[in-house]
mmCIF file of the C-alpha atoms, coordinates in Angstrom:
data_MODEL
# 
_entry.id   MODEL 
# 
loop_
_atom_site.group_PDB 
_atom_site.id 
_atom_site.type_symbol 
_atom_site.label_atom_id 
_atom_site.label_alt_id 
_atom_site.label_comp_id 
_atom_site.label_asym_id 
_atom_site.label_entity_id 
_atom_site.label_seq_id 
_atom_site.pdbx_PDB_ins_code 
_atom_site.Cartn_x 
_atom_site.Cartn_y 
_atom_site.Cartn_z 
_atom_site.occupancy 
_atom_site.B_iso_or_equiv 
_atom_site.pdbx_formal_charge 
_atom_site.auth_seq_id 
_atom_site.auth_comp_id 
_atom_site.auth_asym_id 
_atom_site.auth_atom_id 
_atom_site.pdbx_PDB_model_num 
ATOM 1   C CA . UNK A 1 1   ? -20.113 15.649  -30.032 1.00 0.00 ? 1   UNK A CA 1 
ATOM 2   C CA . UNK A 1 2   ? -17.063 13.391  -30.536 1.00 0.00 ? 2   UNK A CA 1 
ATOM 3   C CA . UNK A 1 3   ? -15.505 16.009  -32.815 1.00 0.00 ? 3   UNK A CA 1 
ATOM 4   C CA . UNK A 1 4   ? -15.892 18.581  -30.021 1.00 0.00 ? 4   UNK A CA 1 
ATOM 5   C CA . UNK A 1 5   ? -14.198 16.219  -27.538 1.00 0.00 ? 5   UNK A CA 1 
ATOM 6   C CA . UNK A 1 6   ? -11.307 15.614  -29.927 1.00 0.00 ? 6   UNK A CA 1 
ATOM 7   C CA . UNK A 1 7   ? -10.916 19.327  -30.538 1.00 0.00 ? 7   UNK A CA 1 
ATOM 8   C CA . UNK A 1 8   ? -11.077 20.064  -26.811 1.00 0.00 ? 8   UNK A CA 1 
ATOM 9   C CA . UNK A 1 9   ? -8.472  17.355  -26.115 1.00 0.00 ? 9   UNK A CA 1 
ATOM 10  C CA . UNK A 1 10  ? -6.168  18.817  -28.764 1.00 0.00 ? 10  UNK A CA 1 
ATOM 11  C CA . UNK A 1 11  ? -6.545  22.296  -27.242 1.00 0.00 ? 11  UNK A CA 1 
ATOM 12  C CA . UNK A 1 12  ? -5.652  20.925  -23.807 1.00 0.00 ? 12  UNK A CA 1 
ATOM 13  C CA . UNK A 1 13  ? -2.512  19.205  -25.102 1.00 0.00 ? 13  UNK A CA 1 
ATOM 14  C CA . UNK A 1 14  ? -1.415  22.328  -26.997 1.00 0.00 ? 14  UNK A CA 1 
ATOM 15  C CA . UNK A 1 15  ? -2.098  24.442  -23.903 1.00 0.00 ? 15  UNK A CA 1 
ATOM 16  C CA . UNK A 1 16  ? -0.005  22.146  -21.713 1.00 0.00 ? 16  UNK A CA 1 
ATOM 17  C CA . UNK A 1 17  ? 2.931   22.272  -24.145 1.00 0.00 ? 17  UNK A CA 1 
ATOM 18  C CA . UNK A 1 18  ? 2.722   26.073  -24.432 1.00 0.00 ? 18  UNK A CA 1 
ATOM 19  C CA . UNK A 1 19  ? 2.543   26.446  -20.633 1.00 0.00 ? 19  UNK A CA 1 
ATOM 20  C CA . UNK A 1 20  ? 5.563   24.193  -20.176 1.00 0.00 ? 20  UNK A CA 1 
ATOM 21  C CA . UNK A 1 21  ? 7.499   26.089  -22.849 1.00 0.00 ? 21  UNK A CA 1 
ATOM 22  C CA . UNK A 1 22  ? 6.659   29.416  -21.215 1.00 0.00 ? 22  UNK A CA 1 
ATOM 23  C CA . UNK A 1 23  ? 7.763   28.048  -17.836 1.00 0.00 ? 23  UNK A CA 1 
ATOM 24  C CA . UNK A 1 24  ? 11.107  26.888  -19.271 1.00 0.00 ? 24  UNK A CA 1 
ATOM 25  C CA . UNK A 1 25  ? 11.647  30.196  -21.085 1.00 0.00 ? 25  UNK A CA 1 
ATOM 26  C CA . UNK A 1 26  ? 10.885  32.283  -17.981 1.00 0.00 ? 26  UNK A CA 1 
ATOM 27  C CA . UNK A 1 27  ? 13.035  30.028  -15.790 1.00 0.00 ? 27  UNK A CA 1 
ATOM 28  C CA . UNK A 1 28  ? 16.030  30.476  -18.103 1.00 0.00 ? 28  UNK A CA 1 
ATOM 29  C CA . UNK A 1 29  ? 15.399  34.229  -18.321 1.00 0.00 ? 29  UNK A CA 1 
ATOM 30  C CA . UNK A 1 30  ? 15.256  34.538  -14.518 1.00 0.00 ? 30  UNK A CA 1 
ATOM 31  C CA . UNK A 1 31  ? 18.390  32.444  -14.125 1.00 0.00 ? 31  UNK A CA 1 
ATOM 32  C CA . UNK A 1 32  ? 20.274  34.639  -16.592 1.00 0.00 ? 32  UNK A CA 1 
ATOM 33  C CA . UNK A 1 33  ? 19.125  37.974  -15.102 1.00 0.00 ? 33  UNK A CA 1 
ATOM 34  C CA . UNK A 1 34  ? 18.731  37.105  -11.396 1.00 0.00 ? 34  UNK A CA 1 
ATOM 35  C CA . UNK A 1 35  ? 20.912  34.060  -10.639 1.00 0.00 ? 35  UNK A CA 1 
ATOM 36  C CA . UNK A 1 36  ? 21.270  34.858  -6.936  1.00 0.00 ? 36  UNK A CA 1 
ATOM 37  C CA . UNK A 1 37  ? 17.499  35.021  -6.417  1.00 0.00 ? 37  UNK A CA 1 
ATOM 38  C CA . UNK A 1 38  ? 16.975  31.760  -8.307  1.00 0.00 ? 38  UNK A CA 1 
ATOM 39  C CA . UNK A 1 39  ? 19.583  29.958  -6.198  1.00 0.00 ? 39  UNK A CA 1 
ATOM 40  C CA . UNK A 1 40  ? 18.069  31.439  -3.018  1.00 0.00 ? 40  UNK A CA 1 
ATOM 41  C CA . UNK A 1 41  ? 14.573  30.342  -4.130  1.00 0.00 ? 41  UNK A CA 1 
ATOM 42  C CA . UNK A 1 42  ? 15.749  26.803  -4.815  1.00 0.00 ? 42  UNK A CA 1 
ATOM 43  C CA . UNK A 1 43  ? 17.539  26.652  -1.463  1.00 0.00 ? 43  UNK A CA 1 
ATOM 44  C CA . UNK A 1 44  ? 14.410  27.944  0.295   1.00 0.00 ? 44  UNK A CA 1 
ATOM 45  C CA . UNK A 1 45  ? 12.294  25.336  -1.463  1.00 0.00 ? 45  UNK A CA 1 
ATOM 46  C CA . UNK A 1 46  ? 14.653  22.561  -0.328  1.00 0.00 ? 46  UNK A CA 1 
ATOM 47  C CA . UNK A 1 47  ? 14.563  23.810  3.254   1.00 0.00 ? 47  UNK A CA 1 
ATOM 48  C CA . UNK A 1 48  ? 10.746  23.924  3.247   1.00 0.00 ? 48  UNK A CA 1 
ATOM 49  C CA . UNK A 1 49  ? 10.455  20.395  1.829   1.00 0.00 ? 49  UNK A CA 1 
ATOM 50  C CA . UNK A 1 50  ? 12.902  19.031  4.416   1.00 0.00 ? 50  UNK A CA 1 
ATOM 51  C CA . UNK A 1 51  ? 11.019  20.793  7.222   1.00 0.00 ? 51  UNK A CA 1 
ATOM 52  C CA . UNK A 1 52  ? 7.687   19.356  6.098   1.00 0.00 ? 52  UNK A CA 1 
ATOM 53  C CA . UNK A 1 53  ? 9.175   15.848  5.921   1.00 0.00 ? 53  UNK A CA 1 
ATOM 54  C CA . UNK A 1 54  ? 10.774  16.229  9.343   1.00 0.00 ? 54  UNK A CA 1 
ATOM 55  C CA . UNK A 1 55  ? 7.519   17.428  10.909  1.00 0.00 ? 55  UNK A CA 1 
ATOM 56  C CA . UNK A 1 56  ? 5.318   14.697  9.376   1.00 0.00 ? 56  UNK A CA 1 
ATOM 57  C CA . UNK A 1 57  ? 7.600   11.683  9.985   1.00 0.00 ? 57  UNK A CA 1 
ATOM 58  C CA . UNK A 1 58  ? 6.846   11.305  13.729  1.00 0.00 ? 58  UNK A CA 1 
ATOM 59  C CA . UNK A 1 59  ? 3.108   11.310  13.052  1.00 0.00 ? 59  UNK A CA 1 
ATOM 60  C CA . UNK A 1 60  ? 3.517   8.667   10.350  1.00 0.00 ? 60  UNK A CA 1 
ATOM 61  C CA . UNK A 1 61  ? 5.632   6.501   12.667  1.00 0.00 ? 61  UNK A CA 1 
ATOM 62  C CA . UNK A 1 62  ? 3.101   6.859   15.495  1.00 0.00 ? 62  UNK A CA 1 
ATOM 63  C CA . UNK A 1 63  ? 0.243   5.843   13.192  1.00 0.00 ? 63  UNK A CA 1 
ATOM 64  C CA . UNK A 1 64  ? 2.179   2.807   11.947  1.00 0.00 ? 64  UNK A CA 1 
ATOM 65  C CA . UNK A 1 65  ? 3.001   1.739   15.521  1.00 0.00 ? 65  UNK A CA 1 
ATOM 66  C CA . UNK A 1 66  ? -0.661  2.188   16.499  1.00 0.00 ? 66  UNK A CA 1 
ATOM 67  C CA . UNK A 1 67  ? -1.966  0.061   13.629  1.00 0.00 ? 67  UNK A CA 1 
ATOM 68  C CA . UNK A 1 68  ? 0.742   -2.584  14.203  1.00 0.00 ? 68  UNK A CA 1 
ATOM 69  C CA . UNK A 1 69  ? -0.368  -2.778  17.837  1.00 0.00 ? 69  UNK A CA 1 
ATOM 70  C CA . UNK A 1 70  ? -4.026  -3.106  16.826  1.00 0.00 ? 70  UNK A CA 1 
ATOM 71  C CA . UNK A 1 71  ? -3.161  -5.903  14.368  1.00 0.00 ? 71  UNK A CA 1 
ATOM 72  C CA . UNK A 1 72  ? -1.145  -7.754  17.034  1.00 0.00 ? 72  UNK A CA 1 
ATOM 73  C CA . UNK A 1 73  ? -4.042  -7.408  19.506  1.00 0.00 ? 73  UNK A CA 1 
ATOM 74  C CA . UNK A 1 74  ? -6.547  -8.683  16.924  1.00 0.00 ? 74  UNK A CA 1 
ATOM 75  C CA . UNK A 1 75  ? -4.272  -11.627 16.115  1.00 0.00 ? 75  UNK A CA 1 
ATOM 76  C CA . UNK A 1 76  ? -3.861  -12.462 19.792  1.00 0.00 ? 76  UNK A CA 1 
ATOM 77  C CA . UNK A 1 77  ? -7.620  -12.220 20.375  1.00 0.00 ? 77  UNK A CA 1 
ATOM 78  C CA . UNK A 1 78  ? -8.425  -14.477 17.412  1.00 0.00 ? 78  UNK A CA 1 
ATOM 79  C CA . UNK A 1 79  ? -5.683  -17.082 17.876  1.00 0.00 ? 79  UNK A CA 1 
ATOM 80  C CA . UNK A 1 80  ? -4.350  -16.666 21.429  1.00 0.00 ? 80  UNK A CA 1 
ATOM 81  C CA . UNK A 1 81  ? -6.196  -19.764 22.632  1.00 0.00 ? 81  UNK A CA 1 
ATOM 82  C CA . UNK A 1 82  ? -4.504  -22.053 20.067  1.00 0.00 ? 82  UNK A CA 1 
ATOM 83  C CA . UNK A 1 83  ? -1.410  -24.050 21.006  1.00 0.00 ? 83  UNK A CA 1 
ATOM 84  C CA . UNK A 1 84  ? 0.766   -23.502 19.034  1.00 0.00 ? 84  UNK A CA 1 
ATOM 85  C CA . UNK A 1 85  ? -0.627  -20.314 17.528  1.00 0.00 ? 85  UNK A CA 1 
ATOM 86  C CA . UNK A 1 86  ? -0.246  -19.724 13.792  1.00 0.00 ? 86  UNK A CA 1 
ATOM 87  C CA . UNK A 1 87  ? 2.373   -17.358 12.377  1.00 0.00 ? 87  UNK A CA 1 
ATOM 88  C CA . UNK A 1 88  ? 1.430   -13.949 10.988  1.00 0.00 ? 88  UNK A CA 1 
ATOM 89  C CA . UNK A 1 89  ? 3.287   -12.500 8.027   1.00 0.00 ? 89  UNK A CA 1 
ATOM 90  C CA . UNK A 1 90  ? 2.460   -8.871  7.199   1.00 0.00 ? 90  UNK A CA 1 
ATOM 91  C CA . UNK A 1 91  ? 3.304   -7.248  3.860   1.00 0.00 ? 91  UNK A CA 1 
ATOM 92  C CA . UNK A 1 92  ? 1.736   -4.863  1.395   1.00 0.00 ? 92  UNK A CA 1 
ATOM 93  C CA . UNK A 1 93  ? 0.371   -5.189  -2.101  1.00 0.00 ? 93  UNK A CA 1 
ATOM 94  C CA . UNK A 1 94  ? -0.244  -2.170  -4.359  1.00 0.00 ? 94  UNK A CA 1 
ATOM 95  C CA . UNK A 1 95  ? -0.129  0.102   -1.326  1.00 0.00 ? 95  UNK A CA 1 
ATOM 96  C CA . UNK A 1 96  ? -2.679  -1.887  0.655   1.00 0.00 ? 96  UNK A CA 1 
ATOM 97  C CA . UNK A 1 97  ? -1.768  -3.994  3.705   1.00 0.00 ? 97  UNK A CA 1 
ATOM 98  C CA . UNK A 1 98  ? -1.752  -7.757  3.163   1.00 0.00 ? 98  UNK A CA 1 
ATOM 99  C CA . UNK A 1 99  ? -1.504  -10.573 5.690   1.00 0.00 ? 99  UNK A CA 1 
ATOM 100 C CA . UNK A 1 100 ? -0.737  -14.264 5.612   1.00 0.00 ? 100 UNK A CA 1 
ATOM 101 C CA . UNK A 1 101 ? -1.801  -16.437 8.551   1.00 0.00 ? 101 UNK A CA 1 
ATOM 102 C CA . UNK A 1 102 ? 0.277   -19.623 8.412   1.00 0.00 ? 102 UNK A CA 1 
ATOM 103 C CA . UNK A 1 103 ? -0.950  -22.694 10.310  1.00 0.00 ? 103 UNK A CA 1 
ATOM 104 C CA . UNK A 1 104 ? 1.136   -25.822 10.931  1.00 0.00 ? 104 UNK A CA 1 
ATOM 105 C CA . UNK A 1 105 ? -1.394  -28.194 9.358   1.00 0.00 ? 105 UNK A CA 1 
ATOM 106 C CA . UNK A 1 106 ? -4.582  -28.282 7.345   1.00 0.00 ? 106 UNK A CA 1 
ATOM 107 C CA . UNK A 1 107 ? -6.451  -29.622 10.384  1.00 0.00 ? 107 UNK A CA 1 
ATOM 108 C CA . UNK A 1 108 ? -5.391  -26.582 12.461  1.00 0.00 ? 108 UNK A CA 1 
ATOM 109 C CA . UNK A 1 109 ? -6.515  -24.269 9.660   1.00 0.00 ? 109 UNK A CA 1 
ATOM 110 C CA . UNK A 1 110 ? -9.927  -25.915 9.489   1.00 0.00 ? 110 UNK A CA 1 
ATOM 111 C CA . UNK A 1 111 ? -10.395 -25.936 13.278  1.00 0.00 ? 111 UNK A CA 1 
ATOM 112 C CA . UNK A 1 112 ? -9.666  -22.194 13.517  1.00 0.00 ? 112 UNK A CA 1 
ATOM 113 C CA . UNK A 1 113 ? -12.465 -21.137 11.152  1.00 0.00 ? 113 UNK A CA 1 
ATOM 114 C CA . UNK A 1 114 ? -14.200 -18.939 13.765  1.00 0.00 ? 114 UNK A CA 1 
ATOM 115 C CA . UNK A 1 115 ? -10.889 -17.281 14.651  1.00 0.00 ? 115 UNK A CA 1 
ATOM 116 C CA . UNK A 1 116 ? -10.250 -16.634 10.963  1.00 0.00 ? 116 UNK A CA 1 
ATOM 117 C CA . UNK A 1 117 ? -13.583 -14.824 10.611  1.00 0.00 ? 117 UNK A CA 1 
ATOM 118 C CA . UNK A 1 118 ? -12.930 -12.800 13.794  1.00 0.00 ? 118 UNK A CA 1 
ATOM 119 C CA . UNK A 1 119 ? -9.471  -11.813 12.527  1.00 0.00 ? 119 UNK A CA 1 
ATOM 120 C CA . UNK A 1 120 ? -10.888 -10.765 9.154   1.00 0.00 ? 120 UNK A CA 1 
ATOM 121 C CA . UNK A 1 121 ? -13.532 -8.624  10.838  1.00 0.00 ? 121 UNK A CA 1 
ATOM 122 C CA . UNK A 1 122 ? -10.970 -6.971  13.125  1.00 0.00 ? 122 UNK A CA 1 
ATOM 123 C CA . UNK A 1 123 ? -8.583  -6.200  10.247  1.00 0.00 ? 123 UNK A CA 1 
ATOM 124 C CA . UNK A 1 124 ? -11.504 -4.782  8.262   1.00 0.00 ? 124 UNK A CA 1 
ATOM 125 C CA . UNK A 1 125 ? -12.279 -2.385  11.150  1.00 0.00 ? 125 UNK A CA 1 
ATOM 126 C CA . UNK A 1 126 ? -8.629  -1.380  11.620  1.00 0.00 ? 126 UNK A CA 1 
ATOM 127 C CA . UNK A 1 127 ? -8.059  -0.517  7.947   1.00 0.00 ? 127 UNK A CA 1 
ATOM 128 C CA . UNK A 1 128 ? -11.558 0.677   7.004   1.00 0.00 ? 128 UNK A CA 1 
ATOM 129 C CA . UNK A 1 129 ? -10.255 4.182   6.169   1.00 0.00 ? 129 UNK A CA 1 
ATOM 130 C CA . UNK A 1 130 ? -7.805  2.958   3.534   1.00 0.00 ? 130 UNK A CA 1 
ATOM 131 C CA . UNK A 1 131 ? -8.913  3.409   -0.057  1.00 0.00 ? 131 UNK A CA 1 
ATOM 132 C CA . UNK A 1 132 ? -12.157 4.868   -1.269  1.00 0.00 ? 132 UNK A CA 1 
ATOM 133 C CA . UNK A 1 133 ? -15.190 3.884   -3.304  1.00 0.00 ? 133 UNK A CA 1 
ATOM 134 C CA . UNK A 1 134 ? -14.631 0.821   -5.442  1.00 0.00 ? 134 UNK A CA 1 
ATOM 135 C CA . UNK A 1 135 ? -10.976 0.670   -4.331  1.00 0.00 ? 135 UNK A CA 1 
ATOM 136 C CA . UNK A 1 136 ? -11.745 0.503   -0.592  1.00 0.00 ? 136 UNK A CA 1 
ATOM 137 C CA . UNK A 1 137 ? -9.789  -1.920  1.599   1.00 0.00 ? 137 UNK A CA 1 
ATOM 138 C CA . UNK A 1 138 ? -11.290 -5.423  1.573   1.00 0.00 ? 138 UNK A CA 1 
ATOM 139 C CA . UNK A 1 139 ? -10.135 -7.754  4.349   1.00 0.00 ? 139 UNK A CA 1 
ATOM 140 C CA . UNK A 1 140 ? -11.328 -10.827 2.424   1.00 0.00 ? 140 UNK A CA 1 
ATOM 141 C CA . UNK A 1 141 ? -8.852  -10.040 -0.360  1.00 0.00 ? 141 UNK A CA 1 
ATOM 142 C CA . UNK A 1 142 ? -6.051  -8.920  1.970   1.00 0.00 ? 142 UNK A CA 1 
ATOM 143 C CA . UNK A 1 143 ? -5.776  -11.963 4.256   1.00 0.00 ? 143 UNK A CA 1 
ATOM 144 C CA . UNK A 1 144 ? -4.563  -15.382 3.099   1.00 0.00 ? 144 UNK A CA 1 
ATOM 145 C CA . UNK A 1 145 ? -4.901  -18.450 5.319   1.00 0.00 ? 145 UNK A CA 1 
ATOM 146 C CA . UNK A 1 146 ? -2.315  -21.137 4.509   1.00 0.00 ? 146 UNK A CA 1 
ATOM 147 C CA . UNK A 1 147 ? -0.676  -24.111 6.173   1.00 0.00 ? 147 UNK A CA 1 
ATOM 148 C CA . UNK A 1 148 ? 2.906   -25.376 6.004   1.00 0.00 ? 148 UNK A CA 1 
ATOM 149 C CA . UNK A 1 149 ? 2.234   -29.116 6.376   1.00 0.00 ? 149 UNK A CA 1 
ATOM 150 C CA . UNK A 1 150 ? 4.338   -31.153 3.927   1.00 0.00 ? 150 UNK A CA 1 
ATOM 151 C CA . UNK A 1 151 ? 2.521   -33.299 1.383   1.00 0.00 ? 151 UNK A CA 1 
ATOM 152 C CA . UNK A 1 152 ? 1.743   -36.818 2.647   1.00 0.00 ? 152 UNK A CA 1 
ATOM 153 C CA . UNK A 1 153 ? 2.647   -38.533 -0.626  1.00 0.00 ? 153 UNK A CA 1 
ATOM 154 C CA . UNK A 1 154 ? 4.824   -37.479 -3.534  1.00 0.00 ? 154 UNK A CA 1 
ATOM 155 C CA . UNK A 1 155 ? 3.097   -35.978 -6.531  1.00 0.00 ? 155 UNK A CA 1 
ATOM 156 C CA . UNK A 1 156 ? 3.596   -37.928 -9.772  1.00 0.00 ? 156 UNK A CA 1 
ATOM 157 C CA . UNK A 1 157 ? 5.368   -36.117 -12.576 1.00 0.00 ? 157 UNK A CA 1 
ATOM 158 C CA . UNK A 1 158 ? 3.212   -35.158 -15.541 1.00 0.00 ? 158 UNK A CA 1 
ATOM 159 C CA . UNK A 1 159 ? 6.142   -35.350 -17.993 1.00 0.00 ? 159 UNK A CA 1 
ATOM 160 C CA . UNK A 1 160 ? 6.661   -37.971 -20.697 1.00 0.00 ? 160 UNK A CA 1 
ATOM 161 C CA . UNK A 1 161 ? 8.085   -41.283 -19.534 1.00 0.00 ? 161 UNK A CA 1 
ATOM 162 C CA . UNK A 1 162 ? 11.112  -42.378 -21.553 1.00 0.00 ? 162 UNK A CA 1 
# 
């Protein structure tokens, strides 16, 4: 069975190379015999691609604005009662949205545990359609809760004393 797989794989690779070679040969032949049609075809392809991009951009912007608004509302609902509220830093990692909720101190982080869970649940609902199967969006992995409180005491150096 392995021999058949190896043979099949070799046939696929040879077929791809032959197809690519035929495409290059026919492209050069068309360019030599019908240069005006080739240039017109390339120009038409560029116009179509630009039109598709121009048509889809507003929808993409609207969707981004909608999700940004939902994230802001979820953040306000989870942490609006806190004074001062934590900071939210949004970014992306490997094409997935990522968030960092930054509290002023460790005590504030610990006291907002219920808000943290509510925010995680809301973000999970907002981005539930991103990814698929084993690569589906996971709010637990996408949200980091940190605090910016400075250390109370200096950390001793681990280096050699001389």
